[in-house]
Amino acid sequence: MIVVLKPNTTEEELNAVVQEIKNLKYEPHILRGVELNVIAAIGDERTHHTLETLTVFPQVERVMPVQSRYKLVKRQVHPANSVIQVDHRVPIGGKKFQVMAGPCSVENEKQLLTTALAVKKAGATILRGGAFKPRTSPYEFQGLGQEGLKLLAKAKQETGLAVITELLSEQHAELVAEYADILQIGTRNAQNFQLLIAAAKTGRPVLLKRGLSMRIEEWLLAGEYVIANGNPNLLFCERGIRTFETYTRNTLDLSAIPIIQQESHCPIVIDPSQGAGRADLVMAMCKGAVAMGADALLIEVHPNPAEAWSDGAQQITLDGFARLMQELKPFIAVAGRE
Amino acid sequence: MIVVLKPNTTEEELNAVVQEIKNLKYEPHILRGVELNVIAAIGDERTHHTLETLTVFPQVERVMPVQSRYKLVKRQVHPANSVIQVDHRVPIGGKKFQVMAGPCSVENEKQLLTTALAVKKAGATILRGGAFKPRTSPYEFQGLGQEGLKLLAKAKQETGLAVITELLSEQHAELVAEYADILQIGTRNAQNFQLLIAAAKTGRPVLLKRGLSMRIEEWLLAGEYVIANGNPNLLFCERGIRTFETYTRNTLDLSAIPIIQQESHCPIVIDPSQGAGRADLVMAMCKGAVAMGADALLIEVHPNPAEAWSDGAQQITLDGFARLMQELKPFIAVAGRE
Amino acid sequence: MIVVLKPNTTEEELNAVVQEIKNLKYEPHILRGVELNVIAAIGDERTHHTLETLTVFPQVERVMPVQSRYKLVKRQVHPANSVIQVDHRVPIGGKKFQVMAGPCSVENEKQLLTTALAVKKAGATILRGGAFKPRTSPYEFQGLGQEGLKLLAKAKQETGLAVITELLSEQHAELVAEYADILQIGTRNAQNFQLLIAAAKTGRPVLLKRGLSMRIEEWLLAGEYVIANGNPNLLFCERGIRTFETYTRNTLDLSAIPIIQQESHCPIVIDPSQGAGRADLVMAMCKGAVAMGADALLIEVHPNPAEAWSDGAQQITLDGFARLMQELKPFIAVAGRE
Amino acid sequence: MIVVLKPNTTEEELNAVVQEIKNLKYEPHILRGVELNVIAAIGDERTHHTLETLTVFPQVERVMPVQSRYKLVKRQVHPANSVIQVDHRVPIGGKKFQVMAGPCSVENEKQLLTTALAVKKAGATILRGGAFKPRTSPYEFQGLGQEGLKLLAKAKQETGLAVITELLSEQHAELVAEYADILQIGTRNAQNFQLLIAAAKTGRPVLLKRGLSMRIEEWLLAGEYVIANGNPNLLFCERGIRTFETYTRNTLDLSAIPIIQQESHCPIVIDPSQGAGRADLVMAMCKGAVAMGADALLIEVHPNPAEAWSDGAQQITLDGFARLMQELKPFIAVAGRE
């Protein structure tokens, strides 16, 4: 930690800080600068008490940590890319580019199967569909629950697609893990640490969406909860952050792709549907994501978006999805993926 | 709902939208303007399917809801202020101004009791203290758990202060409700709807912190989950939102006070400690909150902030708290409170 | 305009609003809904007084404009893409993809010429370089001024590259226009309307960077100032917006590419250097921008970034630029550009 | 500056950084930590080349400045509060609390004089009114220009109120300074450094509004441009920042009051009208600002807000202003002001 003192601090004030640094088991080194003094406190920041509390001393201007707070998600502990095996057969994070697609919510058998068959035909390998839905208002459709999970199982059986679905309650962890090949943690639960732990403990791959206003560091630390609880099958998913812009529902931060790849060994997935909140932007977003090196896409597809039970405005049609997959092919090739 | 069509839309395209509006059970009224046409769709937006999905029609420019989505938290359904009785004896939302104070985390008996006695002496009526702590990193202190709850009970017994503590897992709802007079829902769980439902069902007053990037409407809707699940004892708590500013940890949005009072009948509490993340700003924040009409304050106080186990930088000392209470008095009086 | 009244508004209150709408020369249509009433006010919002002032009536809940406020930048008035001819020979917005590159600041003849020759060799067609520099602190290097412009002219003469440089004072408009083939308006001046007018009047192409916290609509309206002042040679340039994220200097909003192309006929340029503020992210950003359909890139390149006089952290080396251009080629081809 | 190296950096890589630090005239001190090494570079950061460029070395993780970049606005160089004398008779920053009030735009003689007389009667000492108006759209009313200035002069003569009005073009600096007792720099020009310099050179007090997305440090540095150009009569004005919230037009950051007072000796003024964008929130905002220690308020007042030529929704009526001043009195007293 670097402790910056205010200009004109007396020796006595400096010593008080030095003493507290020693109390907290760091080794202080005083650096006398031209305008002000700085104390470098040597010690492992991840196991010691933070020194950020020293700002309660009026003579302390600022305290700056120097170590990154995450360990297990970090690229340095695992220099190669982690390849996550979904359902023991669909690898994410390797050479092969994967597409997960399906409706925002599972509504009924016909809607789900029609969509599953169509997305499979177009090239998707994983079926998405919400059975438990976190909704901003209690008066909105909350998902079919277990019935939705059973429909997903049926669609999996008929199409061979693996299944990703959202987990939104610790109490459903077992149940959802029974049906799902990937557990999705939604943006509003991205720092619901109890849920992350429950998801981790199922052993299933966990796709962790970035919280609406989560800094990269916080996202990596939330991922750290998964791996630190014994589950290395972690996928990060960027789905748009909240900014001042109102033209789109969220601002898709595609720079998360190279950043996650630099900081972490875990795969990075892009969700352009949530990211834009508008079906007409999905195509361009997908091309950008592929070109920038994303490992997979998560796309909302619905047979009739105008009558979808949730988030219709951002879902694309079955035909639209087929066209999208067609147009993406050359970009996938140029990006060095299959 | 108001459906705005693009300029130069043909009659046929207009009719297709009109037809879909009818399918979705609204009554369409066409308004022909100077540059473009608009369809007003009459129907209860809270019980019908949203028309926002109509943006999937290329001829639709925009869809604008007109009704507010919340009902039970709304000022109009309950024109008088709701006064929440905490522990059957501490009213929040009425004439009497309340102060909740205590350490960020419960660390041990001595730390808690010393603080409890000091804040009580200075005028606080409710003791805060975290037993289960949501922490950004899995390597940070996660709270004493049930032992912390027991210490809170002991402090309550010795001082007569009511107790507020955080609930962060659905699975602890019963347990925490046994010890706490108010259940606090933290900012990272503000849209963890399953937790809100579990908290509501205990019947205890629920203090709902605003999410880091929650719009007022979303916050009210999260509160709606509590009341809609049978618990009218809801308190809103502003604790700073996330912005681009880095000088403070968060940006305390004091305008939430008049806004919540205008939109809702529920009390509004201000947490200046989280809001600023810096002890040296707490005093000014408290004065502003009182002057603007807040119903209560939630303040972090610690006997020795430099060695606090969590969030030391924002906790004030016992002496600092006594001074704060002294300085606040005339502001409370001028604001028409006791 | 749509004027939404509060629930339970009386007929008298409704009539007062209707009367004011008539005073302001709109034609009111009353729509009686299930919970509340709405008045649709017909009239051209761009020439009439706004009705947003009606929110001063306590019975008015909200006023929602329906028309877009921009005209000349709008795709609908010019359905084909505008192709801007830079220096009568370098088209931006057509089939050919263009790259503008060069140092953040012009420092001296050697630095500029070395860079110009290198970027030309690698395939750039336009040279960037700041002569007048807007700096956050008055103590930072403010640019070489006119001497910098002269060096740019020399570099143009020796390499044949067209030149883009920033205009930051109305009083320099004539001077800068003498040397520059494109006038750049920086992010901090994006709503300095007097500067936009002065730039427009020179007749030179104007590259308008998006303001740090500018909504798409505001950016289009700022562009409207240029075209409305007689200069149709307008380029929009996305360079990152300000968000809560601190890992990158700004958040590059690549969704601006499809959005600008949908809303406007003007070309869209991406500046990944400012967007990321980190040289190590520039490559991925460029690939994404190309794939999503950008018309040009604006890239900072310096012979020795570690000793650059401004913004060294985001500038790439001459070798780095050559590699970048090489790697971009297949993406440019796949995106259907040359 | 503190230069943090990546874990596992070799001695050779470390030496390369040390050498570059020496090249840039700093004195390097190597600190060997448990996980990684840090180099403290001693030297005046405000006169030396920044070391932030060192992040172009792949072995450098991060570079952290330790000195604040501003000097003249800083509390430390002028420990007492600066009191700015407006028109040689109205002090801002001292014991006396000041209120500036008037219409958003000067529209005509009657509107201005009526307002001026009313606000004077209610207790304001400075008249605000826009003659040159920066408007988001080129089709909105741009102000009466010089005619507006003349009307302000007339109102000053008749009422004795001092005058504040906005300067938005370098080319008008002389002209506006002739009529205005305070030059206002608007939020969109807060980093238009040429305008700041031109304003500074007139010698008139300069009220610098915070930019829409300006960090505190950037705001202080913009103020530094004014004082560094020979004009110590600087006022900071908080008027709301841009966030994700849409209920209010901006988010008024009242924490700017204690922060500016801690960091700087210059007075701090609050503009609740722009801050909220809604007349119904102005009263509460004013109370908060006074309680938190603001030196003055800047309030928009109009005889008939519904028909105001600009920003009607946020202007209060003459009666509303009189009531506001009445209600503020006890808060001003309690805050220790007159």
JSON list of N, CA and C in Angstrom, two decimals, chain A residues 20 49 53 55 69 135-136 139-140 142 169-171 188 191-194 213 218 221 224-225 242 306-308 313, chain B residues 20 49 53 55 69 135-136 139-140 142 168-171 188 191-194 213 218 221 224-225 242 306-308 313:
[
{"chain": "A", "resi": 20, "resn": "GLU", "atom": "N", "xyz": [0.89, 3.24, 13.26]},
{"chain": "A", "resi": 20, "resn": "GLU", "atom": "CA", "xyz": [-0.34, 2.50, 12.95]},
{"chain": "A", "resi": 20, "resn": "GLU", "atom": "C", "xyz": [-0.07, 1.47, 11.84]},
{"chain": "A", "resi": 49, "resn": "HIS", "atom": "N", "xyz": [-4.87, -6.59, 7.05]},
{"chain": "A", "resi": 49, "resn": "HIS", "atom": "CA", "xyz": [-5.90, -5.56, 7.17]},
{"chain": "A", "resi": 49, "resn": "HIS", "atom": "C", "xyz": [-5.62, -4.48, 6.13]},
{"chain": "A", "resi": 53, "resn": "THR", "atom": "N", "xyz": [-8.13, 2.39, 5.81]},
{"chain": "A", "resi": 53, "resn": "THR", "atom": "CA", "xyz": [-8.68, 3.02, 7.01]},
{"chain": "A", "resi": 53, "resn": "THR", "atom": "C", "xyz": [-7.80, 4.17, 7.50]},
{"chain": "A", "resi": 55, "resn": "THR", "atom": "N", "xyz": [-7.05, 6.73, 6.15]},
{"chain": "A", "resi": 55, "resn": "THR", "atom": "CA", "xyz": [-7.56, 8.05, 5.76]},
{"chain": "A", "resi": 55, "resn": "THR", "atom": "C", "xyz": [-8.32, 8.71, 6.90]},
{"chain": "A", "resi": 69, "resn": "ARG", "atom": "N", "xyz": [-6.65, -7.50, -6.22]},
{"chain": "A", "resi": 69, "resn": "ARG", "atom": "CA", "xyz": [-7.29, -8.22, -5.13]},
{"chain": "A", "resi": 69, "resn": "ARG", "atom": "C", "xyz": [-7.74, -9.62, -5.53]},
{"chain": "A", "resi": 135, "resn": "ARG", "atom": "N", "xyz": [-37.77, -9.94, -12.55]},
{"chain": "A", "resi": 135, "resn": "ARG", "atom": "CA", "xyz": [-38.44, -8.85, -13.26]},
{"chain": "A", "resi": 135, "resn": "ARG", "atom": "C", "xyz": [-38.50, -7.59, -12.40]},
{"chain": "A", "resi": 136, "resn": "THR", "atom": "N", "xyz": [-38.25, -6.48, -13.03]},
{"chain": "A", "resi": 136, "resn": "THR", "atom": "CA", "xyz": [-38.22, -5.20, -12.32]},
{"chain": "A", "resi": 136, "resn": "THR", "atom": "C", "xyz": [-39.50, -4.94, -11.53]},
{"chain": "A", "resi": 139, "resn": "TYR", "atom": "N", "xyz": [-45.41, -7.23, -11.00]},
{"chain": "A", "resi": 139, "resn": "TYR", "atom": "CA", "xyz": [-46.62, -7.52, -11.78]},
{"chain": "A", "resi": 139, "resn": "TYR", "atom": "C", "xyz": [-46.28, -8.08, -13.15]},
{"chain": "A", "resi": 140, "resn": "GLU", "atom": "N", "xyz": [-45.00, -8.25, -13.44]},
{"chain": "A", "resi": 140, "resn": "GLU", "atom": "CA", "xyz": [-44.60, -8.81, -14.73]},
{"chain": "A", "resi": 140, "resn": "GLU", "atom": "C", "xyz": [-44.45, -10.32, -14.61]},
{"chain": "A", "resi": 142, "resn": "GLN", "atom": "N", "xyz": [-43.23, -13.83, -14.22]},
{"chain": "A", "resi": 142, "resn": "GLN", "atom": "CA", "xyz": [-42.06, -14.24, -13.43]},
{"chain": "A", "resi": 142, "resn": "GLN", "atom": "C", "xyz": [-41.47, -15.58, -13.89]},
{"chain": "A", "resi": 169, "resn": "SER", "atom": "N", "xyz": [-32.29, -17.95, -7.24]},
{"chain": "A", "resi": 169, "resn": "SER", "atom": "CA", "xyz": [-32.49, -18.15, -5.82]},
{"chain": "A", "resi": 169, "resn": "SER", "atom": "C", "xyz": [-31.57, -19.25, -5.33]},
{"chain": "A", "resi": 170, "resn": "GLU", "atom": "N", "xyz": [-30.90, -19.00, -4.21]},
{"chain": "A", "resi": 170, "resn": "GLU", "atom": "CA", "xyz": [-30.07, -20.05, -3.59]},
{"chain": "A", "resi": 170, "resn": "GLU", "atom": "C", "xyz": [-30.86, -21.34, -3.44]},
{"chain": "A", "resi": 171, "resn": "GLN", "atom": "N", "xyz": [-32.16, -21.17, -3.14]},
{"chain": "A", "resi": 171, "resn": "GLN", "atom": "CA", "xyz": [-32.97, -22.33, -2.82]},
{"chain": "A", "resi": 171, "resn": "GLN", "atom": "C", "xyz": [-33.29, -23.20, -4.03]},
{"chain": "A", "resi": 188, "resn": "ARG", "atom": "N", "xyz": [-28.49, -8.44, -12.09]},
{"chain": "A", "resi": 188, "resn": "ARG", "atom": "CA", "xyz": [-28.93, -7.87, -10.81]},
{"chain": "A", "resi": 188, "resn": "ARG", "atom": "C", "xyz": [-28.46, -8.71, -9.63]},
{"chain": "A", "resi": 191, "resn": "GLN", "atom": "N", "xyz": [-23.59, -9.40, -7.71]},
{"chain": "A", "resi": 191, "resn": "GLN", "atom": "CA", "xyz": [-22.90, -9.32, -6.42]},
{"chain": "A", "resi": 191, "resn": "GLN", "atom": "C", "xyz": [-23.77, -9.90, -5.30]},
{"chain": "A", "resi": 192, "resn": "ASN", "atom": "N", "xyz": [-24.62, -10.83, -5.65]},
{"chain": "A", "resi": 192, "resn": "ASN", "atom": "CA", "xyz": [-25.36, -11.62, -4.67]},
{"chain": "A", "resi": 192, "resn": "ASN", "atom": "C", "xyz": [-24.45, -12.80, -4.35]},
{"chain": "A", "resi": 193, "resn": "PHE", "atom": "N", "xyz": [-23.55, -12.57, -3.40]},
{"chain": "A", "resi": 193, "resn": "PHE", "atom": "CA", "xyz": [-22.45, -13.52, -3.20]},
{"chain": "A", "resi": 193, "resn": "PHE", "atom": "C", "xyz": [-22.96, -14.88, -2.72]},
{"chain": "A", "resi": 194, "resn": "GLN", "atom": "N", "xyz": [-24.05, -14.88, -1.96]},
{"chain": "A", "resi": 194, "resn": "GLN", "atom": "CA", "xyz": [-24.60, -16.16, -1.49]},
{"chain": "A", "resi": 194, "resn": "GLN", "atom": "C", "xyz": [-25.07, -16.99, -2.67]},
{"chain": "A", "resi": 213, "resn": "SER", "atom": "N", "xyz": [-23.55, -1.86, -13.01]},
{"chain": "A", "resi": 213, "resn": "SER", "atom": "CA", "xyz": [-22.58, -0.79, -12.81]},
{"chain": "A", "resi": 213, "resn": "SER", "atom": "C", "xyz": [-21.35, -1.34, -12.10]},
{"chain": "A", "resi": 218, "resn": "GLU", "atom": "N", "xyz": [-14.43, -5.43, -9.81]},
{"chain": "A", "resi": 218, "resn": "GLU", "atom": "CA", "xyz": [-15.49, -6.02, -9.01]},
{"chain": "A", "resi": 218, "resn": "GLU", "atom": "C", "xyz": [-16.05, -7.29, -9.67]},
{"chain": "A", "resi": 221, "resn": "LEU", "atom": "N", "xyz": [-13.67, -10.03, -9.09]},
{"chain": "A", "resi": 221, "resn": "LEU", "atom": "CA", "xyz": [-13.76, -10.48, -7.70]},
{"chain": "A", "resi": 221, "resn": "LEU", "atom": "C", "xyz": [-15.03, -11.31, -7.47]},
{"chain": "A", "resi": 224, "resn": "GLU", "atom": "N", "xyz": [-14.18, -14.53, -8.64]},
{"chain": "A", "resi": 224, "resn": "GLU", "atom": "CA", "xyz": [-13.30, -15.15, -7.65]},
{"chain": "A", "resi": 224, "resn": "GLU", "atom": "C", "xyz": [-14.11, -15.95, -6.62]},
{"chain": "A", "resi": 225, "resn": "TYR", "atom": "N", "xyz": [-15.31, -15.46, -6.28]},
{"chain": "A", "resi": 225, "resn": "TYR", "atom": "CA", "xyz": [-16.18, -16.20, -5.35]},
{"chain": "A", "resi": 225, "resn": "TYR", "atom": "C", "xyz": [-16.50, -17.59, -5.90]},
{"chain": "A", "resi": 242, "resn": "ARG", "atom": "N", "xyz": [-24.75, 0.26, -17.34]},
{"chain": "A", "resi": 242, "resn": "ARG", "atom": "CA", "xyz": [-25.67, 1.40, -17.26]},
{"chain": "A", "resi": 242, "resn": "ARG", "atom": "C", "xyz": [-24.88, 2.70, -17.37]},
{"chain": "A", "resi": 306, "resn": "ALA", "atom": "N", "xyz": [-43.04, -9.61, -31.15]},
{"chain": "A", "resi": 306, "resn": "ALA", "atom": "CA", "xyz": [-44.04, -8.60, -30.77]},
{"chain": "A", "resi": 306, "resn": "ALA", "atom": "C", "xyz": [-44.96, -9.13, -29.67]},
{"chain": "A", "resi": 307, "resn": "GLU", "atom": "N", "xyz": [-45.10, -10.44, -29.59]},
{"chain": "A", "resi": 307, "resn": "GLU", "atom": "CA", "xyz": [-45.97, -10.99, -28.56]},
{"chain": "A", "resi": 307, "resn": "GLU", "atom": "C", "xyz": [-45.20, -11.76, -27.47]},
{"chain": "A", "resi": 308, "resn": "ALA", "atom": "N", "xyz": [-43.91, -11.56, -27.43]},
{"chain": "A", "resi": 308, "resn": "ALA", "atom": "CA", "xyz": [-43.10, -12.23, -26.40]},
{"chain": "A", "resi": 308, "resn": "ALA", "atom": "C", "xyz": [-43.54, -11.80, -25.01]},
{"chain": "A", "resi": 313, "resn": "ALA", "atom": "N", "xyz": [-38.70, -6.42, -27.32]},
{"chain": "A", "resi": 313, "resn": "ALA", "atom": "CA", "xyz": [-38.05, -5.43, -28.17]},
{"chain": "A", "resi": 313, "resn": "ALA", "atom": "C", "xyz": [-36.62, -5.81, -28.56]},
{"chain": "B", "resi": 20, "resn": "GLU", "atom": "N", "xyz": [-51.98, -5.23, -34.38]},
{"chain": "B", "resi": 20, "resn": "GLU", "atom": "CA", "xyz": [-51.25, -5.87, -33.28]},
{"chain": "B", "resi": 20, "resn": "GLU", "atom": "C", "xyz": [-51.67, -5.27, -31.93]},
{"chain": "B", "resi": 49, "resn": "HIS", "atom": "N", "xyz": [-50.27, -6.94, -21.64]},
{"chain": "B", "resi": 49, "resn": "HIS", "atom": "CA", "xyz": [-48.94, -7.14, -22.23]},
{"chain": "B", "resi": 49, "resn": "HIS", "atom": "C", "xyz": [-48.37, -5.76, -22.58]},
{"chain": "B", "resi": 53, "resn": "THR", "atom": "N", "xyz": [-42.86, -4.08, -27.12]},
{"chain": "B", "resi": 53, "resn": "THR", "atom": "CA", "xyz": [-42.44, -5.06, -28.13]},
{"chain": "B", "resi": 53, "resn": "THR", "atom": "C", "xyz": [-42.74, -4.59, -29.54]},
{"chain": "B", "resi": 55, "resn": "THR", "atom": "N", "xyz": [-41.75, -2.17, -31.01]},
{"chain": "B", "resi": 55, "resn": "THR", "atom": "CA", "xyz": [-40.58, -1.60, -31.69]},
{"chain": "B", "resi": 55, "resn": "THR", "atom": "C", "xyz": [-39.93, -2.60, -32.63]},
{"chain": "B", "resi": 69, "resn": "ARG", "atom": "N", "xyz": [-45.60, 2.25, -13.05]},
{"chain": "B", "resi": 69, "resn": "ARG", "atom": "CA", "xyz": [-45.73, 0.80, -12.91]},
{"chain": "B", "resi": 69, "resn": "ARG", "atom": "C", "xyz": [-45.93, 0.37, -11.47]},
{"chain": "B", "resi": 135, "resn": "ARG", "atom": "N", "xyz": [-19.21, -8.81, 0.92]},
{"chain": "B", "resi": 135, "resn": "ARG", "atom": "CA", "xyz": [-17.92, -8.16, 0.64]},
{"chain": "B", "resi": 135, "resn": "ARG", "atom": "C", "xyz": [-17.51, -8.37, -0.80]},
{"chain": "B", "resi": 136, "resn": "THR", "atom": "N", "xyz": [-17.00, -7.35, -1.40]},
{"chain": "B", "resi": 136, "resn": "THR", "atom": "CA", "xyz": [-16.61, -7.39, -2.81]},
{"chain": "B", "resi": 136, "resn": "THR", "atom": "C", "xyz": [-15.63, -8.53, -3.09]},
{"chain": "B", "resi": 139, "resn": "TYR", "atom": "N", "xyz": [-12.00, -12.69, 0.03]},
{"chain": "B", "resi": 139, "resn": "TYR", "atom": "CA", "xyz": [-10.93, -12.78, 1.01]},
{"chain": "B", "resi": 139, "resn": "TYR", "atom": "C", "xyz": [-11.10, -11.75, 2.13]},
{"chain": "B", "resi": 140, "resn": "GLU", "atom": "N", "xyz": [-12.16, -10.97, 2.08]},
{"chain": "B", "resi": 140, "resn": "GLU", "atom": "CA", "xyz": [-12.41, -9.98, 3.12]},
{"chain": "B", "resi": 140, "resn": "GLU", "atom": "C", "xyz": [-13.30, -10.58, 4.21]},
{"chain": "B", "resi": 142, "resn": "GLN", "atom": "N", "xyz": [-16.13, -11.66, 6.40]},
{"chain": "B", "resi": 142, "resn": "GLN", "atom": "CA", "xyz": [-17.52, -11.87, 5.96]},
{"chain": "B", "resi": 142, "resn": "GLN", "atom": "C", "xyz": [-18.54, -11.74, 7.11]},
{"chain": "B", "resi": 168, "resn": "LEU", "atom": "N", "xyz": [-28.72, -11.04, 4.00]},
{"chain": "B", "resi": 168, "resn": "LEU", "atom": "CA", "xyz": [-28.18, -11.20, 2.65]},
{"chain": "B", "resi": 168, "resn": "LEU", "atom": "C", "xyz": [-28.40, -12.57, 2.06]},
{"chain": "B", "resi": 169, "resn": "SER", "atom": "N", "xyz": [-29.14, -13.41, 2.75]},
{"chain": "B", "resi": 169, "resn": "SER", "atom": "CA", "xyz": [-29.45, -14.71, 2.16]},
{"chain": "B", "resi": 169, "resn": "SER", "atom": "C", "xyz": [-30.89, -15.06, 2.50]},
{"chain": "B", "resi": 170, "resn": "GLU", "atom": "N", "xyz": [-31.62, -15.54, 1.50]},
{"chain": "B", "resi": 170, "resn": "GLU", "atom": "CA", "xyz": [-33.00, -16.01, 1.74]},
{"chain": "B", "resi": 170, "resn": "GLU", "atom": "C", "xyz": [-33.02, -17.02, 2.88]},
{"chain": "B", "resi": 171, "resn": "GLN", "atom": "N", "xyz": [-31.93, -17.81, 2.94]},
{"chain": "B", "resi": 171, "resn": "GLN", "atom": "CA", "xyz": [-31.92, -18.90, 3.90]},
{"chain": "B", "resi": 171, "resn": "GLN", "atom": "C", "xyz": [-31.75, -18.45, 5.35]},
{"chain": "B", "resi": 188, "resn": "ARG", "atom": "N", "xyz": [-26.31, -4.09, -3.06]},
{"chain": "B", "resi": 188, "resn": "ARG", "atom": "CA", "xyz": [-26.02, -5.11, -4.09]},
{"chain": "B", "resi": 188, "resn": "ARG", "atom": "C", "xyz": [-27.14, -6.13, -4.21]},
{"chain": "B", "resi": 191, "resn": "GLN", "atom": "N", "xyz": [-32.06, -5.54, -6.09]},
{"chain": "B", "resi": 191, "resn": "GLN", "atom": "CA", "xyz": [-32.96, -6.18, -7.05]},
{"chain": "B", "resi": 191, "resn": "GLN", "atom": "C", "xyz": [-32.82, -7.70, -6.99]},
{"chain": "B", "resi": 192, "resn": "ASN", "atom": "N", "xyz": [-32.48, -8.18, -5.82]},
{"chain": "B", "resi": 192, "resn": "ASN", "atom": "CA", "xyz": [-32.52, -9.63, -5.55]},
{"chain": "B", "resi": 192, "resn": "ASN", "atom": "C", "xyz": [-33.94, -9.89, -5.04]},
{"chain": "B", "resi": 193, "resn": "PHE", "atom": "N", "xyz": [-34.82, -10.11, -6.01]},
{"chain": "B", "resi": 193, "resn": "PHE", "atom": "CA", "xyz": [-36.25, -10.10, -5.68]},
{"chain": "B", "resi": 193, "resn": "PHE", "atom": "C", "xyz": [-36.62, -11.25, -4.74]},
{"chain": "B", "resi": 194, "resn": "GLN", "atom": "N", "xyz": [-35.93, -12.36, -4.86]},
{"chain": "B", "resi": 194, "resn": "GLN", "atom": "CA", "xyz": [-36.21, -13.50, -3.98]},
{"chain": "B", "resi": 194, "resn": "GLN", "atom": "C", "xyz": [-35.91, -13.12, -2.53]},
{"chain": "B", "resi": 213, "resn": "SER", "atom": "N", "xyz": [-26.95, 1.56, -9.07]},
{"chain": "B", "resi": 213, "resn": "SER", "atom": "CA", "xyz": [-27.30, 2.29, -10.30]},
{"chain": "B", "resi": 213, "resn": "SER", "atom": "C", "xyz": [-28.78, 2.11, -10.58]},
{"chain": "B", "resi": 218, "resn": "GLU", "atom": "N", "xyz": [-37.16, 2.11, -10.55]},
{"chain": "B", "resi": 218, "resn": "GLU", "atom": "CA", "xyz": [-36.78, 0.73, -10.24]},
{"chain": "B", "resi": 218, "resn": "GLU", "atom": "C", "xyz": [-36.75, 0.48, -8.73]},
{"chain": "B", "resi": 221, "resn": "LEU", "atom": "N", "xyz": [-40.21, 0.14, -7.56]},
{"chain": "B", "resi": 221, "resn": "LEU", "atom": "CA", "xyz": [-40.73, -1.18, -7.95]},
{"chain": "B", "resi": 221, "resn": "LEU", "atom": "C", "xyz": [-40.15, -2.29, -7.09]},
{"chain": "B", "resi": 224, "resn": "GLU", "atom": "N", "xyz": [-42.09, -2.20, -4.14]},
{"chain": "B", "resi": 224, "resn": "GLU", "atom": "CA", "xyz": [-43.40, -2.79, -4.44]},
{"chain": "B", "resi": 224, "resn": "GLU", "atom": "C", "xyz": [-43.40, -4.30, -4.16]},
{"chain": "B", "resi": 225, "resn": "TYR", "atom": "N", "xyz": [-42.26, -4.96, -4.40]},
{"chain": "B", "resi": 225, "resn": "TYR", "atom": "CA", "xyz": [-42.16, -6.39, -4.10]},
{"chain": "B", "resi": 225, "resn": "TYR", "atom": "C", "xyz": [-42.42, -6.66, -2.61]},
{"chain": "B", "resi": 242, "resn": "ARG", "atom": "N", "xyz": [-23.74, 5.19, -8.00]},
{"chain": "B", "resi": 242, "resn": "ARG", "atom": "CA", "xyz": [-22.45, 5.12, -8.69]},
{"chain": "B", "resi": 242, "resn": "ARG", "atom": "C", "xyz": [-22.44, 6.09, -9.86]},
{"chain": "B", "resi": 306, "resn": "ALA", "atom": "N", "xyz": [-9.56, 3.34, 12.44]},
{"chain": "B", "resi": 306, "resn": "ALA", "atom": "CA", "xyz": [-8.35, 2.93, 11.72]},
{"chain": "B", "resi": 306, "resn": "ALA", "atom": "C", "xyz": [-8.14, 1.43, 11.77]},
{"chain": "B", "resi": 307, "resn": "GLU", "atom": "N", "xyz": [-8.70, 0.78, 12.80]},
{"chain": "B", "resi": 307, "resn": "GLU", "atom": "CA", "xyz": [-8.52, -0.66, 12.90]},
{"chain": "B", "resi": 307, "resn": "GLU", "atom": "C", "xyz": [-9.83, -1.43, 12.72]},
{"chain": "B", "resi": 308, "resn": "ALA", "atom": "N", "xyz": [-10.81, -0.76, 12.15]},
{"chain": "B", "resi": 308, "resn": "ALA", "atom": "CA", "xyz": [-12.09, -1.43, 11.90]},
{"chain": "B", "resi": 308, "resn": "ALA", "atom": "C", "xyz": [-11.90, -2.57, 10.91]},
{"chain": "B", "resi": 313, "resn": "ALA", "atom": "N", "xyz": [-12.67, 3.66, 6.63]},
{"chain": "B", "resi": 313, "resn": "ALA", "atom": "CA", "xyz": [-12.49, 5.03, 6.14]},
{"chain": "B", "resi": 313, "resn": "ALA", "atom": "C", "xyz": [-13.74, 5.88, 6.26]}
]
